[in-house]
XYZ file of C-alpha atoms in Angstrom:
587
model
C -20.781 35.151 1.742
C -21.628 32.688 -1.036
C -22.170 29.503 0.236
C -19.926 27.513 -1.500
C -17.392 29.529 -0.542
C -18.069 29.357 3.426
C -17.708 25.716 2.712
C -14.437 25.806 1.061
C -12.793 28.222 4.078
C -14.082 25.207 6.459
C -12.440 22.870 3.670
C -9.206 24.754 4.549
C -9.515 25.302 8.343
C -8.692 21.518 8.264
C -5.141 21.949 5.987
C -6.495 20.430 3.137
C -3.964 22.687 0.360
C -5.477 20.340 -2.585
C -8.758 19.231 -4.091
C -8.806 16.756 -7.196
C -11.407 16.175 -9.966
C -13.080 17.509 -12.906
C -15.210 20.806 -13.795
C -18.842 19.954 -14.554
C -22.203 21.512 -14.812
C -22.866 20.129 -11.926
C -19.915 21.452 -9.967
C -20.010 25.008 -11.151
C -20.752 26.525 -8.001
C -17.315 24.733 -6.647
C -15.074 25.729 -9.808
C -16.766 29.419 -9.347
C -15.633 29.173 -5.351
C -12.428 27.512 -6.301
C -11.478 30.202 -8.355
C -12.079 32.846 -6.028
C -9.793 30.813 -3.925
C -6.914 29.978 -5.259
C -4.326 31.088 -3.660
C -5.184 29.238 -0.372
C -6.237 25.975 -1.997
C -5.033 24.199 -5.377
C -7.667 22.326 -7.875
C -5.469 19.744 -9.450
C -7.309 18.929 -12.490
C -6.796 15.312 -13.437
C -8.187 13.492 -16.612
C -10.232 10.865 -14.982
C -12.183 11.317 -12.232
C -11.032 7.747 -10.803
C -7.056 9.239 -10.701
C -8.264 11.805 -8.165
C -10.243 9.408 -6.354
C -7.113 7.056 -5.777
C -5.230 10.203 -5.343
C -7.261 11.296 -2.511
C -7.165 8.156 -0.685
C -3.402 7.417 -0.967
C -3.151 11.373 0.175
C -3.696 10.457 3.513
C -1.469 7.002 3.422
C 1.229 8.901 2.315
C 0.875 11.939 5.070
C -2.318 11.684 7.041
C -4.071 14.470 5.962
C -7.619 13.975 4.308
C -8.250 13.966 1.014
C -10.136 15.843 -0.808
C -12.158 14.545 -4.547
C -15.006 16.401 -6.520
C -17.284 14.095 -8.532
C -19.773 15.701 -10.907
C -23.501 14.170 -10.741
C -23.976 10.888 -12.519
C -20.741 9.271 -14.544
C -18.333 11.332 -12.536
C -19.685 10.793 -8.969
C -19.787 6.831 -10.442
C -16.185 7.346 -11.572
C -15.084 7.928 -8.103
C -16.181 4.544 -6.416
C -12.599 3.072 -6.926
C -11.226 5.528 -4.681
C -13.645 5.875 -2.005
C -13.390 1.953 -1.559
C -9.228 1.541 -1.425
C -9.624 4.653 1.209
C -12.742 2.917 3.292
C -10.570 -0.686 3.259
C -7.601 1.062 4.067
C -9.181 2.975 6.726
C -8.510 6.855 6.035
C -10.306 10.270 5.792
C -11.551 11.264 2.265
C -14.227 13.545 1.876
C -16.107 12.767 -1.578
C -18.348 16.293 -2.928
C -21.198 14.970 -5.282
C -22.374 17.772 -7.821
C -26.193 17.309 -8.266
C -29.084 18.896 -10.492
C -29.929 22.189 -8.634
C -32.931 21.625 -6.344
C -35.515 22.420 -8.229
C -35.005 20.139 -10.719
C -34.487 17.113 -8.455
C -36.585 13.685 -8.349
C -37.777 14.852 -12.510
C -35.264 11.860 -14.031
C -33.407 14.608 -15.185
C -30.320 14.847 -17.514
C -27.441 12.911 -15.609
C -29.669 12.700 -12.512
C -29.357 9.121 -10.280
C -30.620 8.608 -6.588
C -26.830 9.174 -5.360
C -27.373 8.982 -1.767
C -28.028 5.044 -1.616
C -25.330 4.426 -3.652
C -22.841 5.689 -1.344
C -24.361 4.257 1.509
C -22.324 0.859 2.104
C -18.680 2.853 1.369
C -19.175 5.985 3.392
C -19.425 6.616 7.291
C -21.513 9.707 6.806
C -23.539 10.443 3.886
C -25.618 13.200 3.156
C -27.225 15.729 0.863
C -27.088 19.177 1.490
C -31.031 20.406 2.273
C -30.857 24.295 1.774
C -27.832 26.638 1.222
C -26.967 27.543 4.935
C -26.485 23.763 5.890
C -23.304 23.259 3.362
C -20.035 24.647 5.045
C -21.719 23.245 8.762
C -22.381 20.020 6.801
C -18.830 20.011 5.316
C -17.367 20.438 8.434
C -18.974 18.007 9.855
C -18.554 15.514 7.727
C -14.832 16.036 7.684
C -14.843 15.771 11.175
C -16.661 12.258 11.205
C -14.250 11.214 8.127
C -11.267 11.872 10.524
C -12.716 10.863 13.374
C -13.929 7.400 12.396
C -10.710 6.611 9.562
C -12.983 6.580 6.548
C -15.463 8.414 3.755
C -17.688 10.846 4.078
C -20.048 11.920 1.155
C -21.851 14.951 0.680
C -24.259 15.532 -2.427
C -24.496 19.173 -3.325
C -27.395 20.895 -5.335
C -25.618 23.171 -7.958
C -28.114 25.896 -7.350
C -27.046 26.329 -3.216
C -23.223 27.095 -3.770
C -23.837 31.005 -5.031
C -26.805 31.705 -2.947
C -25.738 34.072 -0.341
C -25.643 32.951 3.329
C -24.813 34.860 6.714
C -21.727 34.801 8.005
C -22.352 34.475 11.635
C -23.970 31.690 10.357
C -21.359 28.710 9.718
C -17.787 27.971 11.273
C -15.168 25.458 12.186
C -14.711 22.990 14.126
C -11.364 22.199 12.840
C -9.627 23.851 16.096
C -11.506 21.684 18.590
C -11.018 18.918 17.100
C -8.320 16.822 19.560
C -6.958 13.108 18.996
C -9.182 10.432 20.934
C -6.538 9.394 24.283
C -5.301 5.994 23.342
C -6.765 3.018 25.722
C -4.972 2.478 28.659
C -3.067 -0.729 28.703
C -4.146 -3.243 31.622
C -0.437 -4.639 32.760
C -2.255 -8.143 33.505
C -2.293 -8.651 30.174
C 1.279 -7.744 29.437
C 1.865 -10.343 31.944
C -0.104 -13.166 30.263
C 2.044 -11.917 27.129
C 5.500 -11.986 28.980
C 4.527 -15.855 30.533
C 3.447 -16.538 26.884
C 6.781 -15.480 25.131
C 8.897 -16.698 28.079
C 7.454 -20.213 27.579
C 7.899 -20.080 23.655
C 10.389 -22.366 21.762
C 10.151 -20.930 18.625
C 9.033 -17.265 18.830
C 8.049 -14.999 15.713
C 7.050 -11.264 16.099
C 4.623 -10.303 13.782
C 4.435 -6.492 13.056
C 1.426 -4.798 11.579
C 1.325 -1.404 10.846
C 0.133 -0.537 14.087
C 4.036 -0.259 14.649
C 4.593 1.948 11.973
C 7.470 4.455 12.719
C 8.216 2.551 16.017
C 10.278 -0.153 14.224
C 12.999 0.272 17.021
C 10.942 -0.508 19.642
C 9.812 -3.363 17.857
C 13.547 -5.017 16.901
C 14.120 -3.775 20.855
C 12.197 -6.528 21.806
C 13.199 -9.213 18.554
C 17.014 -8.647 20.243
C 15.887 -9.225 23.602
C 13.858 -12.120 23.316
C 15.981 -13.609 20.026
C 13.143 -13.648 17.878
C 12.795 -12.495 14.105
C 10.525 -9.886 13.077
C 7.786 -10.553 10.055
C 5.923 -7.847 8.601
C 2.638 -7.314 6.828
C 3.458 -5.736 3.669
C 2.509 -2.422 4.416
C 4.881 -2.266 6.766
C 8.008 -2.709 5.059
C 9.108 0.989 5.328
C 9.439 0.444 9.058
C 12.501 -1.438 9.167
C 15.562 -1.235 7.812
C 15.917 -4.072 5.037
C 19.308 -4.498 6.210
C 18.602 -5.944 9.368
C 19.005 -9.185 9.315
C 16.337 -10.584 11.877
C 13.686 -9.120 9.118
C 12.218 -11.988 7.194
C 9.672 -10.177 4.983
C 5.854 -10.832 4.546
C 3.964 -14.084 4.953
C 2.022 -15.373 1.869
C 1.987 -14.838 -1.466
C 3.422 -11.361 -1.588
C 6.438 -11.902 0.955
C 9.220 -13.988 1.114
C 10.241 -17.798 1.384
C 12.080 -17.112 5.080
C 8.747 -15.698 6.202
C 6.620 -18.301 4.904
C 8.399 -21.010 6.190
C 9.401 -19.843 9.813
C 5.863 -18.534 10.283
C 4.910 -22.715 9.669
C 7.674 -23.606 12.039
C 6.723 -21.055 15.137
C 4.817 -21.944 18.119
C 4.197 -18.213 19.298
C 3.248 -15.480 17.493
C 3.114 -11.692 18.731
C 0.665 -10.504 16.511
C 1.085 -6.216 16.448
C -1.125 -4.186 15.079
C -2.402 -6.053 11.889
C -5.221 -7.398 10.318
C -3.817 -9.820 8.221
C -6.735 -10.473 5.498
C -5.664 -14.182 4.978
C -5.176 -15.528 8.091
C -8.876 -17.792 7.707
C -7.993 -18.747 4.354
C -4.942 -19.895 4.716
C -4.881 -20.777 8.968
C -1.194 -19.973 8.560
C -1.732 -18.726 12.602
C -2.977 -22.420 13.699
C -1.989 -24.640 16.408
C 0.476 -21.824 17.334
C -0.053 -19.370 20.826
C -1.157 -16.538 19.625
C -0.790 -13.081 21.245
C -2.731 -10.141 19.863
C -1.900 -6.654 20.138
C -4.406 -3.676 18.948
C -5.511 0.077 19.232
C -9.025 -1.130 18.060
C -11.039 -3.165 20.357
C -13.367 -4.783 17.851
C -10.368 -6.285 16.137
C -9.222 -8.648 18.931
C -9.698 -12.061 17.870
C -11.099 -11.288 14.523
C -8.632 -13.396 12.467
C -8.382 -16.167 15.175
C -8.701 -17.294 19.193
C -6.169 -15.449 20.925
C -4.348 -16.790 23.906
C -3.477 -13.095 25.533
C -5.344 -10.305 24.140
C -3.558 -6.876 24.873
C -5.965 -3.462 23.977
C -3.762 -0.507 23.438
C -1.018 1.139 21.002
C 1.321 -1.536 19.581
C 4.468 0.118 20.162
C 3.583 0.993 23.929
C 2.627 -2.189 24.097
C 5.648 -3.607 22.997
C 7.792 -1.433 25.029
C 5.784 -2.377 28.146
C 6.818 -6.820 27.067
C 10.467 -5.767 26.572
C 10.866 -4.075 29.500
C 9.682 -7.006 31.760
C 10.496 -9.891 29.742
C 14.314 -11.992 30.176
C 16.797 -11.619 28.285
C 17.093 -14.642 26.173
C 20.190 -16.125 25.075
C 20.826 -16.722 20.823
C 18.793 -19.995 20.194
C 19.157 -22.834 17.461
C 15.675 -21.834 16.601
C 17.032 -18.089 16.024
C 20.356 -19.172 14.236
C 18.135 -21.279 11.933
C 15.670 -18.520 11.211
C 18.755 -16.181 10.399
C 20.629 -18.864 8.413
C 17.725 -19.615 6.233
C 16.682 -15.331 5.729
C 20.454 -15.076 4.948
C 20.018 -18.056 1.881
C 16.754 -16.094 0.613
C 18.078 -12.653 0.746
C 21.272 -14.468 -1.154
C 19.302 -15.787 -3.870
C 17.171 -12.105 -3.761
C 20.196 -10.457 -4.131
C 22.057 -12.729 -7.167
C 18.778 -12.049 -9.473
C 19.078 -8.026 -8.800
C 23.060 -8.335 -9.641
C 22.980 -10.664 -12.964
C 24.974 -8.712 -15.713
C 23.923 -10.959 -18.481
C 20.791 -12.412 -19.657
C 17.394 -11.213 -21.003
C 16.095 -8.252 -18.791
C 13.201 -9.013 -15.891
C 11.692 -6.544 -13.145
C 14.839 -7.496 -10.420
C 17.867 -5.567 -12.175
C 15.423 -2.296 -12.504
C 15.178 -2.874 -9.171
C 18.279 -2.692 -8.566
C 19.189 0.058 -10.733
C 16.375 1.951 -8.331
C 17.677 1.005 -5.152
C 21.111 2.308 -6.641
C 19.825 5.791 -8.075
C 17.298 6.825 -5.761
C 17.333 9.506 -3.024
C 17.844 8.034 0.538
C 14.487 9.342 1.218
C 12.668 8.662 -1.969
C 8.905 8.238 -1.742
C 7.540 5.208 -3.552
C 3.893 4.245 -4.666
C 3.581 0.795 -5.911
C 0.661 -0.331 -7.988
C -0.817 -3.576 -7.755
C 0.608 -7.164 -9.673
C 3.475 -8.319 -9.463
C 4.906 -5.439 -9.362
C 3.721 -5.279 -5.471
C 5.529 -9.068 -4.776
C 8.982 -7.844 -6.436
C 8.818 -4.112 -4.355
C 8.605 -5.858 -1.039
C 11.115 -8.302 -2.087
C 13.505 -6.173 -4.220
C 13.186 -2.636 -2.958
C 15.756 -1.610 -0.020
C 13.799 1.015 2.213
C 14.560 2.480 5.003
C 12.737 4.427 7.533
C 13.884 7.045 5.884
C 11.438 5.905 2.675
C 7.839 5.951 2.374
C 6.139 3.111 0.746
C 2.364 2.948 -0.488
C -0.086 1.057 -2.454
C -3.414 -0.524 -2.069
C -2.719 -3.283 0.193
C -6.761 -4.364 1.234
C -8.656 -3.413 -1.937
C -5.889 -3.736 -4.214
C -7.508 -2.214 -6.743
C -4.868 -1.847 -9.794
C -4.200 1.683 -10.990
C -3.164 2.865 -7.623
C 0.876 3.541 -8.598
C -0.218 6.891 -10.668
C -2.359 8.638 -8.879
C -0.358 7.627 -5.308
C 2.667 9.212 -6.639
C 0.519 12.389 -7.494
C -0.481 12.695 -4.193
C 2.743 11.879 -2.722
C 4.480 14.974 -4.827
C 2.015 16.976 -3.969
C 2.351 16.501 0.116
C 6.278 16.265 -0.187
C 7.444 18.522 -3.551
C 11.388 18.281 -2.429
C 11.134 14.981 -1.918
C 12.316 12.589 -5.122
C 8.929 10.461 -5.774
C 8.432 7.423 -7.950
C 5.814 5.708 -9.306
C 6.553 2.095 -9.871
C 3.546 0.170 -12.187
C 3.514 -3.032 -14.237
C 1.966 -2.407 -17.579
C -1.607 -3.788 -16.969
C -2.017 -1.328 -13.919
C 0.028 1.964 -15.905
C -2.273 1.150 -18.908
C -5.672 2.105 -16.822
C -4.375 5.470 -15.654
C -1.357 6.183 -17.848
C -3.494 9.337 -19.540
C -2.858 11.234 -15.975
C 0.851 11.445 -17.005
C 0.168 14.909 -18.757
C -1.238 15.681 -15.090
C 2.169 15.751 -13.241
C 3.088 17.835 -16.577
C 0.727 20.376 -16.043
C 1.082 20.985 -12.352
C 4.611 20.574 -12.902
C 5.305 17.731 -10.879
C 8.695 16.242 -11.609
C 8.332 12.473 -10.473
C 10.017 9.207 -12.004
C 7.444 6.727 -13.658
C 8.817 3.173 -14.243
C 6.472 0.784 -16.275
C 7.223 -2.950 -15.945
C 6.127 -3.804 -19.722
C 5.836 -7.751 -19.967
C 2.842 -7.855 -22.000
C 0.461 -9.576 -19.453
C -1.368 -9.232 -16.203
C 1.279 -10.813 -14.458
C -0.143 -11.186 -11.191
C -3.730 -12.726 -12.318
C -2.170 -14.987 -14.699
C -0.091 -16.865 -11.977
C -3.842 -17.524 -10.422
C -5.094 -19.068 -13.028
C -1.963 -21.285 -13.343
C -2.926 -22.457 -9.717
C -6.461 -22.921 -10.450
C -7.884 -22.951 -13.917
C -8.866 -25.797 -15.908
C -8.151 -23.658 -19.495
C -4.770 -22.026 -18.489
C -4.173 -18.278 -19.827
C -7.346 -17.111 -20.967
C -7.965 -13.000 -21.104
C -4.329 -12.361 -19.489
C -2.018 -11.866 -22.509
C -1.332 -8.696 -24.081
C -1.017 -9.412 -27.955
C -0.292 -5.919 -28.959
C 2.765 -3.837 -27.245
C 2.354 -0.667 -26.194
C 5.502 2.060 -26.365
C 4.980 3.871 -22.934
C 7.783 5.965 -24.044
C 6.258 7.272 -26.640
C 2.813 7.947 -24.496
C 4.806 10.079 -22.116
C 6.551 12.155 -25.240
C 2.750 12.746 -26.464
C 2.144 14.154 -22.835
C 5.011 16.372 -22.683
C 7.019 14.207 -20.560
C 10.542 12.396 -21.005
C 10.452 9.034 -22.268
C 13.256 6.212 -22.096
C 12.903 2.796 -22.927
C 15.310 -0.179 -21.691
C 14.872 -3.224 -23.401
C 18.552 -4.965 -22.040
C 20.167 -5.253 -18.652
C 23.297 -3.181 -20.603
C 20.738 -0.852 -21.224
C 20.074 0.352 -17.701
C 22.720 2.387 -16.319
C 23.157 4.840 -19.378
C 19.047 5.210 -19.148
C 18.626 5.705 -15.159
C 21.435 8.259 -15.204
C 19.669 10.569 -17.769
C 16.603 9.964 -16.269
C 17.684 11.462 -13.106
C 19.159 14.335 -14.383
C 15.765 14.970 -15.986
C 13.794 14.819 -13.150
C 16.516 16.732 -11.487
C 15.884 19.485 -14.055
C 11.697 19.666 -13.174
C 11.330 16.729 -16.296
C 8.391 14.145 -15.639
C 9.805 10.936 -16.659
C 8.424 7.780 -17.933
C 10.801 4.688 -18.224
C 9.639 1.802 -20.069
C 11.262 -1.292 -19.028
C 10.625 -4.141 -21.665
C 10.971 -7.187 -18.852
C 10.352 -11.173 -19.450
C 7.315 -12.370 -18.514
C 8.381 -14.969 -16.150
C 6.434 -15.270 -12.458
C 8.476 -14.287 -9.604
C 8.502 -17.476 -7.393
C 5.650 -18.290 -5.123
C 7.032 -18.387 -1.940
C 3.297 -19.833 -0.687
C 3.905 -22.987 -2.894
C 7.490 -23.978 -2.608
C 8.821 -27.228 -3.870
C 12.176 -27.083 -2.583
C 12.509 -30.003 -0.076
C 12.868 -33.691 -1.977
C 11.826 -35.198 1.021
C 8.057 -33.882 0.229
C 8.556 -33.590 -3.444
C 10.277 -35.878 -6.399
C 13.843 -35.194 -7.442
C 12.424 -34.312 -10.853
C 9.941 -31.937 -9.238
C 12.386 -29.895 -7.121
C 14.912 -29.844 -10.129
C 12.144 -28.461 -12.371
C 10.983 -25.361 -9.698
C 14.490 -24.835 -8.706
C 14.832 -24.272 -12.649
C 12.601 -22.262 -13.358
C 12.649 -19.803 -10.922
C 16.757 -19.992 -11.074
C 16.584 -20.675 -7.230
C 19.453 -23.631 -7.394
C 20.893 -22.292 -4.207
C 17.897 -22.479 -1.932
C 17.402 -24.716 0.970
C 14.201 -25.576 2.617
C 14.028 -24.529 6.491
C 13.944 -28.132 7.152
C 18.107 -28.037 6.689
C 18.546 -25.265 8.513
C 16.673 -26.307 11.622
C 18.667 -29.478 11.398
C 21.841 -28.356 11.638
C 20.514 -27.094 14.602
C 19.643 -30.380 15.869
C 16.008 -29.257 15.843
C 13.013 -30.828 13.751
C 10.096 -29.731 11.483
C 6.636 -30.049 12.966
C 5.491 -31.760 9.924
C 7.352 -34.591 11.314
């Protein structure tokens, strides 16, 4: 058997069904094998090499099973390095193949040639090139193995020349159906008791759910009814909970929401599940507070601060293990406030997705999507703004899936995610949702979904800046708005057309109905669809920087924020607490 193709029957001993990239010179051997095999594995030929990079990595976000990427030697092994870092800070499988001169020809500073190997070094867990022909399927397997095993990237540079040389068969095989799931730690009880004193004792309790709780989210609101305490989430977590429920208060920070922020300031116990919350040092938004910390991962306890009861295990056993020994509390002021004050946000949330009149901004297309979607519509989100409004303005479910690039946030990640996503789940309705500065880095992959026939919804939130980037340099730059403009508007519309997909554009709030109901008969007919929603370029308001309470701020000031971001209905926490009879620590 040809080498190349021993290495691609390992490839599919693991379930991998798709491979991204480009053909190349230096990938012959693979396109040759590929062929050959077919009808047991799909090549899903994208246009840029970086598309099936982030498509591999949000493969296994969206389903769990590694992803696959082929990167020719030279620009498109270099084109993949988006990819490989979103899945390595994210923490999933990908396997990365590097095409290479054949071996003969090595170390000459040939045509396209680099030194690969070191450049992979710092992003990948196991990186190696392939030494003679017989090594490639046992090295492949391996290194899917370690990729799996250890939640990140394996590389694997592969001489052109070793793929059609002829190998023995008794001379590679799997691994695939040893492999077994490393037993989860066992959890000492002593520490669920230091947790249960901990939470017992607390005043003002917050759970704090990471997604080491994914797909346990009643276990975790379980405990938030027992011990009266609301639940924040990081924002890849959303998809957990039902937005409905009312003791959900969003994300802390920047891309969250004002009930989080604020009640996070206010708590003096956190339960900190499964997370890793990047900005927890920058911002010490877990200070002067207890602070109990749950994880799978033993190197993680205490890495964003000093924890008070440390707890090493899964975060939903974990949590199931607290409720079942801890009181049950009675309804607090401190949990009436904390509900009284998500109620006013998700008010004022809810009264900018509703307006009927007006110029047109991201909030009534998300509404329009929360009204046309399937109940079990898969969404990838790229990075901007777009991100802040989806975890604000999006109403999942369990039921949903929701991805993006939440550590590396690297933008460009909407496209290829939904690619992957339609790929694992074909009957299931999948959207891509992208503000214009991400879509415009990837938006030639469109004519990919058209030629795998991937019917998908593509909404492009067109306000002619990067959003997202210029609201930093409002915060922090001497010369405000330089390099984040767009002076030249692009019709996205008309991009799709070009590609063989459908193209609508909505430029007015009356607009939107008429265009989301033909676009979902198109996709419902196989059509890939691109809307193009013309929004204002306002900021959505930062929830990390609110000037909302005249007792900290100037009349003037709070009129001028609550203005601006049309928030003259909002309350600080401060009120809420009280009418509780309680007070703010910052008194």
């Amino acid at each position: 058997m040809k080498a190349c193709l021993a290495a691609l029957k390992v490839i599919e001993s693991w379930g991998v069904k798709h491979i991204y990239g480009l053909p190349a010179g230096s990938l012959n051997a693979e396109m040759d094998m590929l062929y050959e095999e077919k009808s047991n594995i799909e090549f899903i030929q994208v246009r840029h090499e970086e598309v099936g990079a982030l498509a591999a990595s949000m493969q296994p976000k969206f389903s769990g099973n590694i992803g696959v990427v082929l990167g020719s030697g030279g620009p498109g092994a270099t084109h993949l390095m988006n990819g490989l870092y979103d899945a390595r800070e994210d923490g999933v499988p990908m396997l990365a193949i590097i095409g290479t001169r054949p071996q003969k020809e090595l170390n000459l500073d040939g045509f396209q040639e680099l030194s690969q190997n070191p450049i992979y070094s710092d992003v990948s867990e196991y990186n190696v090139r392939v030494a003679y022909a017989e090594q490639l399927p046992k090295i492949i397997d391996r290194a899917i193995r370690e990729a799996i095993t250890k939640g990140g990237i394996a590389t694997i540079e592969v001489p052109v020349d070793f793929g059609w040389e002829e190998i023995d068969n008794a001379s590679w095989y799997s691994s695939a159906n040893g492999y077994r799931k490393p037993n989860k730690p066992p959890i000492d009880e002593k520490d669920i008791d230091k947790a249960v004193s901990l939470l017992e004792d607390a005043k003002r309790p917050v759970i704090y759910a990471g997604i080491g709780t994914r797909g346990h989210g009643e276990d975790v609101i379980a405990l938030a009814e027992k011990l009266k305490a609301p639940v924040a989430v990081t924002g890849k977590n959303y998809d957990t909970f039902d937005f409905d429920y009312e003791g959900l208060i969003g994300s802390t920070w920047r891309v969250g929401w004002k009930s989080a922020n604020e009640i996070i300031e206010e708590a003096d116990t956190i339960l900190f599940a499964g997370s890793d919350f990047p900005f927890a040092e920058s911002t010490g938004v877990f200070e002067g507070k207890k602070f109990i910390q749950i994880d799978i991962d033993a190197s993680r306890l205490g890495k964003r601060r000093s924890v008070d009861a440390a707890i090493l295990g899964d975060a939903a056993e974990a949590i199931r293990k607290i409720t079942e020994k801890i009181e049950q509390k009675d309804e607090s002021s401190w949990y009436r406030a904390c509900l009284a004050n998500n109620r006013n946000w998700r008010e004022y949330m809810n009264r900018l997705e509703i307006k009927k009149e007006g110029d047109l901004q991201a909030y009534q297309i998300f509404n329009a999507v929360n009204r046309y979607a399937n109940e079990n519509a898969i969404y990838s989100i790229d990075v901007g703004n777009v991100t802040q409004n989806s975890v604000r303005h999006l109403h999942l479910t369990p039921k949903n899936l929701w991805r993006t690039s939440p550590k590396f946030a690297t933008m460009g990640c909407g496209l290829p995610g939904a690619l992957a996503a339609k790929l694992e789940f074909p009957d299931r309705q999948t959207w891509n949702l992208s503000g214009d500065g991400g879509f415009g880095m990837v938006m030639q992959d469109v004519v990919t979904f058209v030629q795998h026939k991937l019917p998908s919804i593509h909404v492009v939130f067109s306000n002619m800046m990067f959003g997202f980037i210029k609201r930093e340099q409002e915060e922090t730059n001497e010369h405000l708005y330089f390099g984040v403009d767009f002076t030249e508007p692009v019709d996205y519309a008309k991009i799709a057309e070009a590609q063989g997909a459908v193209g609508y554009t909505i430029n007015s709030i009356d607009e939107i109905d008429e265009v989301f109901a033909k676009a979902m008969e198109a996709e419902k007919a196989g059509k890939v669809v691109v809307i193009d929603a013309n929004i204002t370029n306002e900021q959505p308001i930062p929830v990390e920087a609110l000037r909302l309470d005249t007792k900290y701020y100037s009349k003037e000031e709070v009129k001028a924020y609550k203005d601006r971001f049309e928030a003259w209905d909002l309350k600080p926490f401060r009120k809420f607490l009280e009418e509780e009879g309680l007070s703010s620590i910052k008194e």
